[in-house]
Amino acid sequence: MEFAALALPFALGVIMFGLGLDLTPGDFGRVAKAPRAAVIALACQLLALPVLCFGLVLLFRLPPLLAVGMMLLAASPGGTAANLYSHLFRGDVALNISLTAINSVIAVITLPVITNLAIQIFQPGDLTVGLQFRKTLEVFLIVLVPVALGMTVRAIRPGFARAMDKPVRIASIVILAIVVIGAAASSLDLLTANVLRLGGVATAFCLLSLGIGYAVPRLLKIEKPQAVATAFEVGIHNATLAIVVAQSVLAQPEMALPAAVYGILMFPLAAVFGMIVTRQRAAA
């Protein structure tokens, strides 16, 4: 447990540092020039997804610890893989980068709030306090400090930042795989007992998130490239962050299981979704 307490925040730090290497201050300001798509995406992410996830948790009748873990996942911002999928399936990558940056900042507030509410509702064991100021500060440190460092490196050494882009992306995927395996192994009995429910709720949450992220912007007359970007931003969550918060901040390894299962399923599900959307665009 002591090793995990040190290794998991460091692993997340590498991923968030890589995100920072992709960002500039202009990414935050770009949204102000075309705010409509960003506002719709953030509304889906911050308002629709927690409600959707809460409904799925009740529908699948998850045990309290797993229920809070799912809500923690829903509160996590978009993952760095969203940018890659948006690029592969012709989305507006600049919008993805901007949304990821803004979401990472907002999540410092919204993630503790949503997780705290979930803890109060589901009452998992004797964990009834939720994320207080000290824990909120921990979330702030493990999310924003590495991002700020990455942005600083990019500003000072842009050539180095470009050269490190691919290695850090590969490292992020490897780290996610290791974190997912570790989270599953640490609570294997609970995972085995709930594997069908977890697989079902994670699949439903991922597909519905992708669908909402695409359909809502299109219904509101947002251009297709921006709708594709929104779909992946809303549908691909930072599973590593959810696992780190569950294990290192809340000290509840069982809460990491929904994010671990989701972390395995989201890649093929997002790829299938992207191919379907691309075919629709080609037909149109």
PDB file of C-alpha atoms in Angstrom:
ATOM      1  CA  MET A   1       0.000   0.000   0.000  1.00  0.00           C
ATOM      2  CA  GLU A   2       2.871   2.379   0.774  1.00  0.00           C
ATOM      3  CA  PHE A   3       4.367   1.661  -2.641  1.00  0.00           C
ATOM      4  CA  ALA A   4       1.027   2.324  -4.334  1.00  0.00           C
ATOM      5  CA  ALA A   5       0.593   5.562  -2.395  1.00  0.00           C
ATOM      6  CA  LEU A   6       3.856   6.810  -3.906  1.00  0.00           C
ATOM      7  CA  ALA A   7       3.810   5.149  -7.316  1.00  0.00           C
ATOM      8  CA  LEU A   8       0.239   5.975  -8.378  1.00  0.00           C
ATOM      9  CA  PRO A   9       0.479   9.772  -8.000  1.00  0.00           C
ATOM     10  CA  PHE A  10       3.846   9.656  -9.791  1.00  0.00           C
ATOM     11  CA  ALA A  11       2.306   7.622 -12.632  1.00  0.00           C
ATOM     12  CA  LEU A  12      -0.565  10.089 -12.950  1.00  0.00           C
ATOM     13  CA  GLY A  13       1.965  12.924 -12.822  1.00  0.00           C
ATOM     14  CA  VAL A  14       3.715  11.545 -15.915  1.00  0.00           C
ATOM     15  CA  ILE A  15       0.402  11.445 -17.787  1.00  0.00           C
ATOM     16  CA  MET A  16      -0.633  14.941 -16.721  1.00  0.00           C
ATOM     17  CA  PHE A  17       2.861  16.257 -17.504  1.00  0.00           C
ATOM     18  CA  GLY A  18       2.433  14.849 -21.021  1.00  0.00           C
ATOM     19  CA  LEU A  19      -0.884  16.651 -21.274  1.00  0.00           C
ATOM     20  CA  GLY A  20       0.847  19.882 -20.272  1.00  0.00           C
ATOM     21  CA  LEU A  21       3.405  19.426 -23.066  1.00  0.00           C
ATOM     22  CA  ASP A  22       0.476  19.705 -25.522  1.00  0.00           C
ATOM     23  CA  LEU A  23      -0.958  22.876 -23.997  1.00  0.00           C
ATOM     24  CA  THR A  24      -0.348  26.584 -24.313  1.00  0.00           C
ATOM     25  CA  PRO A  25      -2.139  29.489 -22.606  1.00  0.00           C
ATOM     26  CA  GLY A  26      -3.816  30.095 -25.959  1.00  0.00           C
ATOM     27  CA  ASP A  27      -5.668  26.801 -25.620  1.00  0.00           C
ATOM     28  CA  PHE A  28      -7.622  28.267 -22.730  1.00  0.00           C
ATOM     29  CA  GLY A  29      -8.303  31.501 -24.585  1.00  0.00           C
ATOM     30  CA  ARG A  30      -9.288  29.831 -27.860  1.00  0.00           C
ATOM     31  CA  VAL A  31     -12.606  28.753 -26.391  1.00  0.00           C
ATOM     32  CA  ALA A  32     -13.592  32.390 -25.858  1.00  0.00           C
ATOM     33  CA  LYS A  33     -13.502  32.930 -29.629  1.00  0.00           C
ATOM     34  CA  ALA A  34     -15.978  30.109 -30.306  1.00  0.00           C
ATOM     35  CA  PRO A  35     -17.610  29.394 -26.960  1.00  0.00           C
ATOM     36  CA  ARG A  36     -20.821  27.672 -28.057  1.00  0.00           C
ATOM     37  CA  ALA A  37     -19.363  24.231 -28.789  1.00  0.00           C
ATOM     38  CA  ALA A  38     -17.261  24.366 -25.629  1.00  0.00           C
ATOM     39  CA  VAL A  39     -20.212  25.340 -23.427  1.00  0.00           C
ATOM     40  CA  ILE A  40     -22.303  22.487 -24.833  1.00  0.00           C
ATOM     41  CA  ALA A  41     -19.457  20.021 -24.283  1.00  0.00           C
ATOM     42  CA  LEU A  42     -18.883  21.193 -20.714  1.00  0.00           C
ATOM     43  CA  ALA A  43     -22.603  21.002 -19.964  1.00  0.00           C
ATOM     44  CA  CYS A  44     -22.649  17.386 -21.163  1.00  0.00           C
ATOM     45  CA  GLN A  45     -19.529  16.597 -19.141  1.00  0.00           C
ATOM     46  CA  LEU A  46     -20.399  18.353 -15.905  1.00  0.00           C
ATOM     47  CA  LEU A  47     -24.198  18.064 -15.772  1.00  0.00           C
ATOM     48  CA  ALA A  48     -25.475  15.241 -17.970  1.00  0.00           C
ATOM     49  CA  LEU A  49     -22.852  12.601 -17.188  1.00  0.00           C
ATOM     50  CA  PRO A  50     -23.196  12.562 -13.382  1.00  0.00           C
ATOM     51  CA  VAL A  51     -26.985  12.221 -13.758  1.00  0.00           C
ATOM     52  CA  LEU A  52     -26.559   9.483 -16.364  1.00  0.00           C
ATOM     53  CA  CYS A  53     -24.028   7.637 -14.217  1.00  0.00           C
ATOM     54  CA  PHE A  54     -26.225   7.870 -11.131  1.00  0.00           C
ATOM     55  CA  GLY A  55     -29.091   6.294 -13.062  1.00  0.00           C
ATOM     56  CA  LEU A  56     -26.852   3.464 -14.308  1.00  0.00           C
ATOM     57  CA  VAL A  57     -25.525   2.805 -10.807  1.00  0.00           C
ATOM     58  CA  LEU A  58     -29.077   2.372  -9.549  1.00  0.00           C
ATOM     59  CA  LEU A  59     -30.085   0.288 -12.577  1.00  0.00           C
ATOM     60  CA  PHE A  60     -27.162  -2.140 -12.170  1.00  0.00           C
ATOM     61  CA  ARG A  61     -27.525  -2.163  -8.363  1.00  0.00           C
ATOM     62  CA  LEU A  62     -23.829  -1.750  -7.669  1.00  0.00           C
ATOM     63  CA  PRO A  63     -22.540  -2.217  -4.103  1.00  0.00           C
ATOM     64  CA  PRO A  64     -21.828   1.096  -2.314  1.00  0.00           C
ATOM     65  CA  LEU A  65     -18.038   1.156  -2.880  1.00  0.00           C
ATOM     66  CA  LEU A  66     -18.433   0.406  -6.575  1.00  0.00           C
ATOM     67  CA  ALA A  67     -21.265   2.925  -6.873  1.00  0.00           C
ATOM     68  CA  VAL A  68     -19.037   5.692  -5.509  1.00  0.00           C
ATOM     69  CA  GLY A  69     -16.235   4.493  -7.799  1.00  0.00           C
ATOM     70  CA  MET A  70     -18.489   4.904 -10.834  1.00  0.00           C
ATOM     71  CA  MET A  71     -19.471   8.417  -9.757  1.00  0.00           C
ATOM     72  CA  LEU A  72     -15.799   9.226  -9.251  1.00  0.00           C
ATOM     73  CA  LEU A  73     -15.137   8.070 -12.809  1.00  0.00           C
ATOM     74  CA  ALA A  74     -18.019  10.182 -14.133  1.00  0.00           C
ATOM     75  CA  ALA A  75     -16.566  13.230 -12.367  1.00  0.00           C
ATOM     76  CA  SER A  76     -13.111  12.715 -13.889  1.00  0.00           C
ATOM     77  CA  PRO A  77     -12.205  14.959 -16.841  1.00  0.00           C
ATOM     78  CA  GLY A  78     -11.546  13.754 -20.363  1.00  0.00           C
ATOM     79  CA  GLY A  79      -8.440  11.641 -20.827  1.00  0.00           C
ATOM     80  CA  THR A  80      -5.517  12.427 -23.100  1.00  0.00           C
ATOM     81  CA  ALA A  81      -6.624   9.572 -25.386  1.00  0.00           C
ATOM     82  CA  ALA A  82      -9.591  11.759 -26.403  1.00  0.00           C
ATOM     83  CA  ASN A  83      -7.212  13.963 -28.396  1.00  0.00           C
ATOM     84  CA  LEU A  84      -5.776  10.947 -30.216  1.00  0.00           C
ATOM     85  CA  TYR A  85      -9.181   9.497 -31.099  1.00  0.00           C
ATOM     86  CA  SER A  86     -10.390  12.899 -32.263  1.00  0.00           C
ATOM     87  CA  HIS A  87      -7.386  13.116 -34.584  1.00  0.00           C
ATOM     88  CA  LEU A  88      -7.947   9.592 -35.946  1.00  0.00           C
ATOM     89  CA  PHE A  89     -11.637  10.190 -36.671  1.00  0.00           C
ATOM     90  CA  ARG A  90     -11.401  13.741 -38.034  1.00  0.00           C
ATOM     91  CA  GLY A  91     -12.602  15.682 -35.044  1.00  0.00           C
ATOM     92  CA  ASP A  92     -11.630  19.221 -34.058  1.00  0.00           C
ATOM     93  CA  VAL A  93      -8.453  18.397 -32.125  1.00  0.00           C
ATOM     94  CA  ALA A  94      -7.912  22.026 -31.116  1.00  0.00           C
ATOM     95  CA  LEU A  95     -11.297  21.944 -29.382  1.00  0.00           C
ATOM     96  CA  ASN A  96     -10.301  18.701 -27.639  1.00  0.00           C
ATOM     97  CA  ILE A  97      -7.098  20.213 -26.330  1.00  0.00           C
ATOM     98  CA  SER A  98      -8.936  23.282 -25.066  1.00  0.00           C
ATOM     99  CA  LEU A  99     -11.665  21.206 -23.409  1.00  0.00           C
ATOM    100  CA  THR A 100      -9.144  18.871 -21.780  1.00  0.00           C
ATOM    101  CA  ALA A 101      -7.294  21.857 -20.355  1.00  0.00           C
ATOM    102  CA  ILE A 102     -10.436  23.517 -19.010  1.00  0.00           C
ATOM    103  CA  ASN A 103     -11.903  20.263 -17.721  1.00  0.00           C
ATOM    104  CA  SER A 104      -8.720  19.447 -15.828  1.00  0.00           C
ATOM    105  CA  VAL A 105      -8.962  22.780 -14.008  1.00  0.00           C
ATOM    106  CA  ILE A 106     -12.688  22.526 -13.294  1.00  0.00           C
ATOM    107  CA  ALA A 107     -12.325  18.931 -12.068  1.00  0.00           C
ATOM    108  CA  VAL A 108     -10.292  20.138  -9.104  1.00  0.00           C
ATOM    109  CA  ILE A 109     -13.601  21.480  -7.754  1.00  0.00           C
ATOM    110  CA  THR A 110     -16.247  19.264  -9.334  1.00  0.00           C
ATOM    111  CA  LEU A 111     -14.550  15.912  -8.702  1.00  0.00           C
ATOM    112  CA  PRO A 112     -14.441  16.320  -4.898  1.00  0.00           C
ATOM    113  CA  VAL A 113     -17.985  17.715  -4.842  1.00  0.00           C
ATOM    114  CA  ILE A 114     -19.531  14.881  -6.891  1.00  0.00           C
ATOM    115  CA  THR A 115     -17.547  12.203  -5.063  1.00  0.00           C
ATOM    116  CA  ASN A 116     -18.508  13.657  -1.690  1.00  0.00           C
ATOM    117  CA  LEU A 117     -22.203  13.651  -2.662  1.00  0.00           C
ATOM    118  CA  ALA A 118     -21.909  10.032  -3.824  1.00  0.00           C
ATOM    119  CA  ILE A 119     -20.308   9.049  -0.523  1.00  0.00           C
ATOM    120  CA  GLN A 120     -23.115  10.722   1.404  1.00  0.00           C
ATOM    121  CA  ILE A 121     -25.786   9.006  -0.712  1.00  0.00           C
ATOM    122  CA  PHE A 122     -24.364   5.486  -0.866  1.00  0.00           C
ATOM    123  CA  GLN A 123     -22.690   5.426   2.569  1.00  0.00           C
ATOM    124  CA  PRO A 124     -19.947   2.882   1.743  1.00  0.00           C
ATOM    125  CA  GLY A 125     -18.920   1.308   5.058  1.00  0.00           C
ATOM    126  CA  ASP A 126     -17.562   3.798   7.571  1.00  0.00           C
ATOM    127  CA  LEU A 127     -16.411   6.271   4.905  1.00  0.00           C
ATOM    128  CA  THR A 128     -18.913   9.054   5.492  1.00  0.00           C
ATOM    129  CA  VAL A 129     -16.854  12.230   5.466  1.00  0.00           C
ATOM    130  CA  GLY A 130     -15.998  12.635   1.792  1.00  0.00           C
ATOM    131  CA  LEU A 131     -13.317  14.781   0.242  1.00  0.00           C
ATOM    132  CA  GLN A 132     -12.515  17.644   2.577  1.00  0.00           C
ATOM    133  CA  PHE A 133     -10.159  20.566   1.989  1.00  0.00           C
ATOM    134  CA  ARG A 134      -6.953  18.565   2.501  1.00  0.00           C
ATOM    135  CA  LYS A 135      -8.050  15.929   0.033  1.00  0.00           C
ATOM    136  CA  THR A 136      -9.245  18.580  -2.416  1.00  0.00           C
ATOM    137  CA  LEU A 137      -5.759  20.073  -2.189  1.00  0.00           C
ATOM    138  CA  GLU A 138      -4.283  16.647  -2.956  1.00  0.00           C
ATOM    139  CA  VAL A 139      -6.440  16.414  -6.085  1.00  0.00           C
ATOM    140  CA  PHE A 140      -5.272  19.897  -7.056  1.00  0.00           C
ATOM    141  CA  LEU A 141      -1.627  18.944  -6.641  1.00  0.00           C
ATOM    142  CA  ILE A 142      -1.762  15.662  -8.567  1.00  0.00           C
ATOM    143  CA  VAL A 143      -3.794  17.163 -11.418  1.00  0.00           C
ATOM    144  CA  LEU A 144      -2.668  20.724 -12.029  1.00  0.00           C
ATOM    145  CA  VAL A 145       0.956  20.873 -10.871  1.00  0.00           C
ATOM    146  CA  PRO A 146       2.233  18.355 -13.479  1.00  0.00           C
ATOM    147  CA  VAL A 147       0.152  20.084 -16.176  1.00  0.00           C
ATOM    148  CA  ALA A 148       1.674  23.444 -15.234  1.00  0.00           C
ATOM    149  CA  LEU A 149       5.166  21.933 -15.346  1.00  0.00           C
ATOM    150  CA  GLY A 150       4.492  20.491 -18.791  1.00  0.00           C
ATOM    151  CA  MET A 151       3.223  23.842 -20.068  1.00  0.00           C
ATOM    152  CA  THR A 152       6.304  25.551 -18.631  1.00  0.00           C
ATOM    153  CA  VAL A 153       8.606  23.100 -20.390  1.00  0.00           C
ATOM    154  CA  ARG A 154       6.769  23.670 -23.659  1.00  0.00           C
ATOM    155  CA  ALA A 155       7.077  27.439 -23.296  1.00  0.00           C
ATOM    156  CA  ILE A 156      10.809  27.259 -22.520  1.00  0.00           C
ATOM    157  CA  ARG A 157      11.820  24.306 -24.712  1.00  0.00           C
ATOM    158  CA  PRO A 158       9.208  23.857 -27.485  1.00  0.00           C
ATOM    159  CA  GLY A 159      11.519  21.587 -29.483  1.00  0.00           C
ATOM    160  CA  PHE A 160      11.941  19.256 -26.523  1.00  0.00           C
ATOM    161  CA  ALA A 161       8.169  19.254 -25.936  1.00  0.00           C
ATOM    162  CA  ARG A 162       7.525  18.202 -29.549  1.00  0.00           C
ATOM    163  CA  ALA A 163      10.169  15.482 -29.363  1.00  0.00           C
ATOM    164  CA  MET A 164       8.698  14.113 -26.149  1.00  0.00           C
ATOM    165  CA  ASP A 165       5.110  14.039 -27.427  1.00  0.00           C
ATOM    166  CA  LYS A 166       5.146  10.503 -28.839  1.00  0.00           C
ATOM    167  CA  PRO A 167       7.250   8.892 -26.057  1.00  0.00           C
ATOM    168  CA  VAL A 168       5.010  10.397 -23.372  1.00  0.00           C
ATOM    169  CA  ARG A 169       1.867   9.230 -25.171  1.00  0.00           C
ATOM    170  CA  ILE A 170       3.261   5.695 -25.331  1.00  0.00           C
ATOM    171  CA  ALA A 171       4.307   5.907 -21.683  1.00  0.00           C
ATOM    172  CA  SER A 172       0.794   7.096 -20.772  1.00  0.00           C
ATOM    173  CA  ILE A 173      -0.785   4.030 -22.389  1.00  0.00           C
ATOM    174  CA  VAL A 174       1.691   1.701 -20.677  1.00  0.00           C
ATOM    175  CA  ILE A 175       1.122   3.414 -17.325  1.00  0.00           C
ATOM    176  CA  LEU A 176      -2.647   3.164 -17.716  1.00  0.00           C
ATOM    177  CA  ALA A 177      -2.327  -0.565 -18.438  1.00  0.00           C
ATOM    178  CA  ILE A 178      -0.165  -1.097 -15.356  1.00  0.00           C
ATOM    179  CA  VAL A 179      -2.470   0.979 -13.141  1.00  0.00           C
ATOM    180  CA  VAL A 180      -5.543  -0.897 -14.405  1.00  0.00           C
ATOM    181  CA  ILE A 181      -3.932  -4.299 -13.798  1.00  0.00           C
ATOM    182  CA  GLY A 182      -2.780  -3.220 -10.345  1.00  0.00           C
ATOM    183  CA  ALA A 183      -6.220  -1.904  -9.414  1.00  0.00           C
ATOM    184  CA  ALA A 184      -7.880  -5.124 -10.560  1.00  0.00           C
ATOM    185  CA  ALA A 185      -5.356  -7.307  -8.721  1.00  0.00           C
ATOM    186  CA  SER A 186      -5.712  -5.386  -5.464  1.00  0.00           C
ATOM    187  CA  SER A 187      -9.441  -6.174  -5.231  1.00  0.00           C
ATOM    188  CA  LEU A 188      -9.676  -9.384  -7.210  1.00  0.00           C
ATOM    189  CA  ASP A 189     -12.386 -10.998  -5.078  1.00  0.00           C
ATOM    190  CA  LEU A 190     -14.727  -8.020  -5.382  1.00  0.00           C
ATOM    191  CA  LEU A 191     -13.990  -7.782  -9.105  1.00  0.00           C
ATOM    192  CA  THR A 192     -14.748 -11.469  -9.643  1.00  0.00           C
ATOM    193  CA  ALA A 193     -18.004 -11.219  -7.731  1.00  0.00           C
ATOM    194  CA  ASN A 194     -19.166  -8.185  -9.738  1.00  0.00           C
ATOM    195  CA  VAL A 195     -17.446  -8.601 -13.096  1.00  0.00           C
ATOM    196  CA  LEU A 196     -20.654  -8.861 -15.132  1.00  0.00           C
ATOM    197  CA  ARG A 197     -22.259  -5.857 -13.475  1.00  0.00           C
ATOM    198  CA  LEU A 198     -19.074  -3.812 -13.746  1.00  0.00           C
ATOM    199  CA  GLY A 199     -18.582  -4.759 -17.383  1.00  0.00           C
ATOM    200  CA  GLY A 200     -22.204  -3.935 -18.133  1.00  0.00           C
ATOM    201  CA  VAL A 201     -22.274  -0.577 -16.388  1.00  0.00           C
ATOM    202  CA  ALA A 202     -18.866   0.455 -17.794  1.00  0.00           C
ATOM    203  CA  THR A 203     -19.902  -0.458 -21.338  1.00  0.00           C
ATOM    204  CA  ALA A 204     -23.248   1.304 -21.029  1.00  0.00           C
ATOM    205  CA  PHE A 205     -21.651   4.395 -19.493  1.00  0.00           C
ATOM    206  CA  CYS A 206     -18.962   4.616 -22.178  1.00  0.00           C
ATOM    207  CA  LEU A 207     -21.337   4.167 -25.128  1.00  0.00           C
ATOM    208  CA  LEU A 208     -23.990   6.496 -23.722  1.00  0.00           C
ATOM    209  CA  SER A 209     -21.347   9.125 -22.924  1.00  0.00           C
ATOM    210  CA  LEU A 210     -19.993   8.956 -26.479  1.00  0.00           C
ATOM    211  CA  GLY A 211     -23.516   9.085 -27.881  1.00  0.00           C
ATOM    212  CA  ILE A 212     -24.566  12.064 -25.775  1.00  0.00           C
ATOM    213  CA  GLY A 213     -21.317  13.859 -26.560  1.00  0.00           C
ATOM    214  CA  TYR A 214     -22.036  13.516 -30.276  1.00  0.00           C
ATOM    215  CA  ALA A 215     -25.835  13.752 -30.484  1.00  0.00           C
ATOM    216  CA  VAL A 216     -26.401  16.794 -28.278  1.00  0.00           C
ATOM    217  CA  PRO A 217     -24.020  19.091 -30.238  1.00  0.00           C
ATOM    218  CA  ARG A 218     -25.450  17.868 -33.562  1.00  0.00           C
ATOM    219  CA  LEU A 219     -29.023  18.530 -32.383  1.00  0.00           C
ATOM    220  CA  LEU A 220     -27.878  22.034 -31.442  1.00  0.00           C
ATOM    221  CA  LYS A 221     -26.424  22.580 -34.938  1.00  0.00           C
ATOM    222  CA  ILE A 222     -22.754  22.235 -34.031  1.00  0.00           C
ATOM    223  CA  GLU A 223     -20.495  21.247 -36.945  1.00  0.00           C
ATOM    224  CA  LYS A 224     -19.575  17.569 -37.235  1.00  0.00           C
ATOM    225  CA  PRO A 225     -15.834  17.919 -36.506  1.00  0.00           C
ATOM    226  CA  GLN A 226     -16.646  19.728 -33.265  1.00  0.00           C
ATOM    227  CA  ALA A 227     -19.335  17.161 -32.407  1.00  0.00           C
ATOM    228  CA  VAL A 228     -16.822  14.345 -32.921  1.00  0.00           C
ATOM    229  CA  ALA A 229     -14.347  16.147 -30.650  1.00  0.00           C
ATOM    230  CA  THR A 230     -17.042  16.613 -28.013  1.00  0.00           C
ATOM    231  CA  ALA A 231     -18.040  12.939 -28.239  1.00  0.00           C
ATOM    232  CA  PHE A 232     -14.540  11.733 -27.425  1.00  0.00           C
ATOM    233  CA  GLU A 233     -13.974  14.396 -24.775  1.00  0.00           C
ATOM    234  CA  VAL A 234     -17.198  13.443 -23.009  1.00  0.00           C
ATOM    235  CA  GLY A 235     -16.907   9.713 -23.653  1.00  0.00           C
ATOM    236  CA  ILE A 236     -13.252   9.033 -22.806  1.00  0.00           C
ATOM    237  CA  HIS A 237     -12.497   9.706 -19.163  1.00  0.00           C
ATOM    238  CA  ASN A 238      -9.219   9.932 -17.303  1.00  0.00           C
ATOM    239  CA  ALA A 239      -9.457   6.490 -15.715  1.00  0.00           C
ATOM    240  CA  THR A 240      -5.987   6.838 -14.227  1.00  0.00           C
ATOM    241  CA  LEU A 241      -7.054   9.912 -12.265  1.00  0.00           C
ATOM    242  CA  ALA A 242     -10.091   8.080 -10.884  1.00  0.00           C
ATOM    243  CA  ILE A 243      -7.921   5.126  -9.836  1.00  0.00           C
ATOM    244  CA  VAL A 244      -5.330   7.365  -8.178  1.00  0.00           C
ATOM    245  CA  VAL A 245      -7.958   9.327  -6.246  1.00  0.00           C
ATOM    246  CA  ALA A 246      -9.650   6.102  -5.116  1.00  0.00           C
ATOM    247  CA  GLN A 247      -6.456   4.385  -3.984  1.00  0.00           C
ATOM    248  CA  SER A 248      -4.148   7.208  -2.902  1.00  0.00           C
ATOM    249  CA  VAL A 249      -6.488  10.011  -1.813  1.00  0.00           C
ATOM    250  CA  LEU A 250      -9.489   8.078  -0.457  1.00  0.00           C
ATOM    251  CA  ALA A 251      -7.471   4.949   0.442  1.00  0.00           C
ATOM    252  CA  GLN A 252     -10.265   2.749  -0.928  1.00  0.00           C
ATOM    253  CA  PRO A 253      -8.797   0.363  -3.550  1.00  0.00           C
ATOM    254  CA  GLU A 254     -12.220  -1.180  -4.204  1.00  0.00           C
ATOM    255  CA  MET A 255     -13.482   2.160  -5.512  1.00  0.00           C
ATOM    256  CA  ALA A 256     -10.891   1.955  -8.290  1.00  0.00           C
ATOM    257  CA  LEU A 257     -12.472  -1.142  -9.877  1.00  0.00           C
ATOM    258  CA  PRO A 258     -15.067   0.682 -12.051  1.00  0.00           C
ATOM    259  CA  ALA A 259     -12.342   2.896 -13.519  1.00  0.00           C
ATOM    260  CA  ALA A 260     -10.093  -0.142 -14.049  1.00  0.00           C
ATOM    261  CA  VAL A 261     -12.788  -2.040 -15.967  1.00  0.00           C
ATOM    262  CA  TYR A 262     -13.709   1.108 -17.880  1.00  0.00           C
ATOM    263  CA  GLY A 263     -10.033   1.705 -18.705  1.00  0.00           C
ATOM    264  CA  ILE A 264      -9.925  -1.662 -20.471  1.00  0.00           C
ATOM    265  CA  LEU A 265     -13.200  -1.304 -22.359  1.00  0.00           C
ATOM    266  CA  MET A 266     -13.089   2.330 -23.440  1.00  0.00           C
ATOM    267  CA  PHE A 267     -10.433   1.902 -26.146  1.00  0.00           C
ATOM    268  CA  PRO A 268     -12.249  -0.670 -28.338  1.00  0.00           C
ATOM    269  CA  LEU A 269     -15.632   0.921 -27.672  1.00  0.00           C
ATOM    270  CA  ALA A 270     -14.380   4.376 -28.680  1.00  0.00           C
ATOM    271  CA  ALA A 271     -12.752   2.913 -31.802  1.00  0.00           C
ATOM    272  CA  VAL A 272     -16.018   1.244 -32.892  1.00  0.00           C
ATOM    273  CA  PHE A 273     -17.928   4.450 -32.194  1.00  0.00           C
ATOM    274  CA  GLY A 274     -15.413   6.453 -34.236  1.00  0.00           C
ATOM    275  CA  MET A 275     -15.718   4.092 -37.202  1.00  0.00           C
ATOM    276  CA  ILE A 276     -19.513   4.328 -37.113  1.00  0.00           C
ATOM    277  CA  VAL A 277     -19.444   8.125 -37.015  1.00  0.00           C
ATOM    278  CA  THR A 278     -16.847   8.266 -39.798  1.00  0.00           C
ATOM    279  CA  ARG A 279     -18.970   6.037 -42.025  1.00  0.00           C
ATOM    280  CA  GLN A 280     -22.003   8.224 -41.373  1.00  0.00           C
ATOM    281  CA  ARG A 281     -20.011  11.289 -42.339  1.00  0.00           C
ATOM    282  CA  ALA A 282     -18.745   9.601 -45.505  1.00  0.00           C
ATOM    283  CA  ALA A 283     -22.288   8.579 -46.465  1.00  0.00           C
ATOM    284  CA  ALA A 284     -23.511  12.116 -45.868  1.00  0.00           C
TER     285      ALA A 284
END
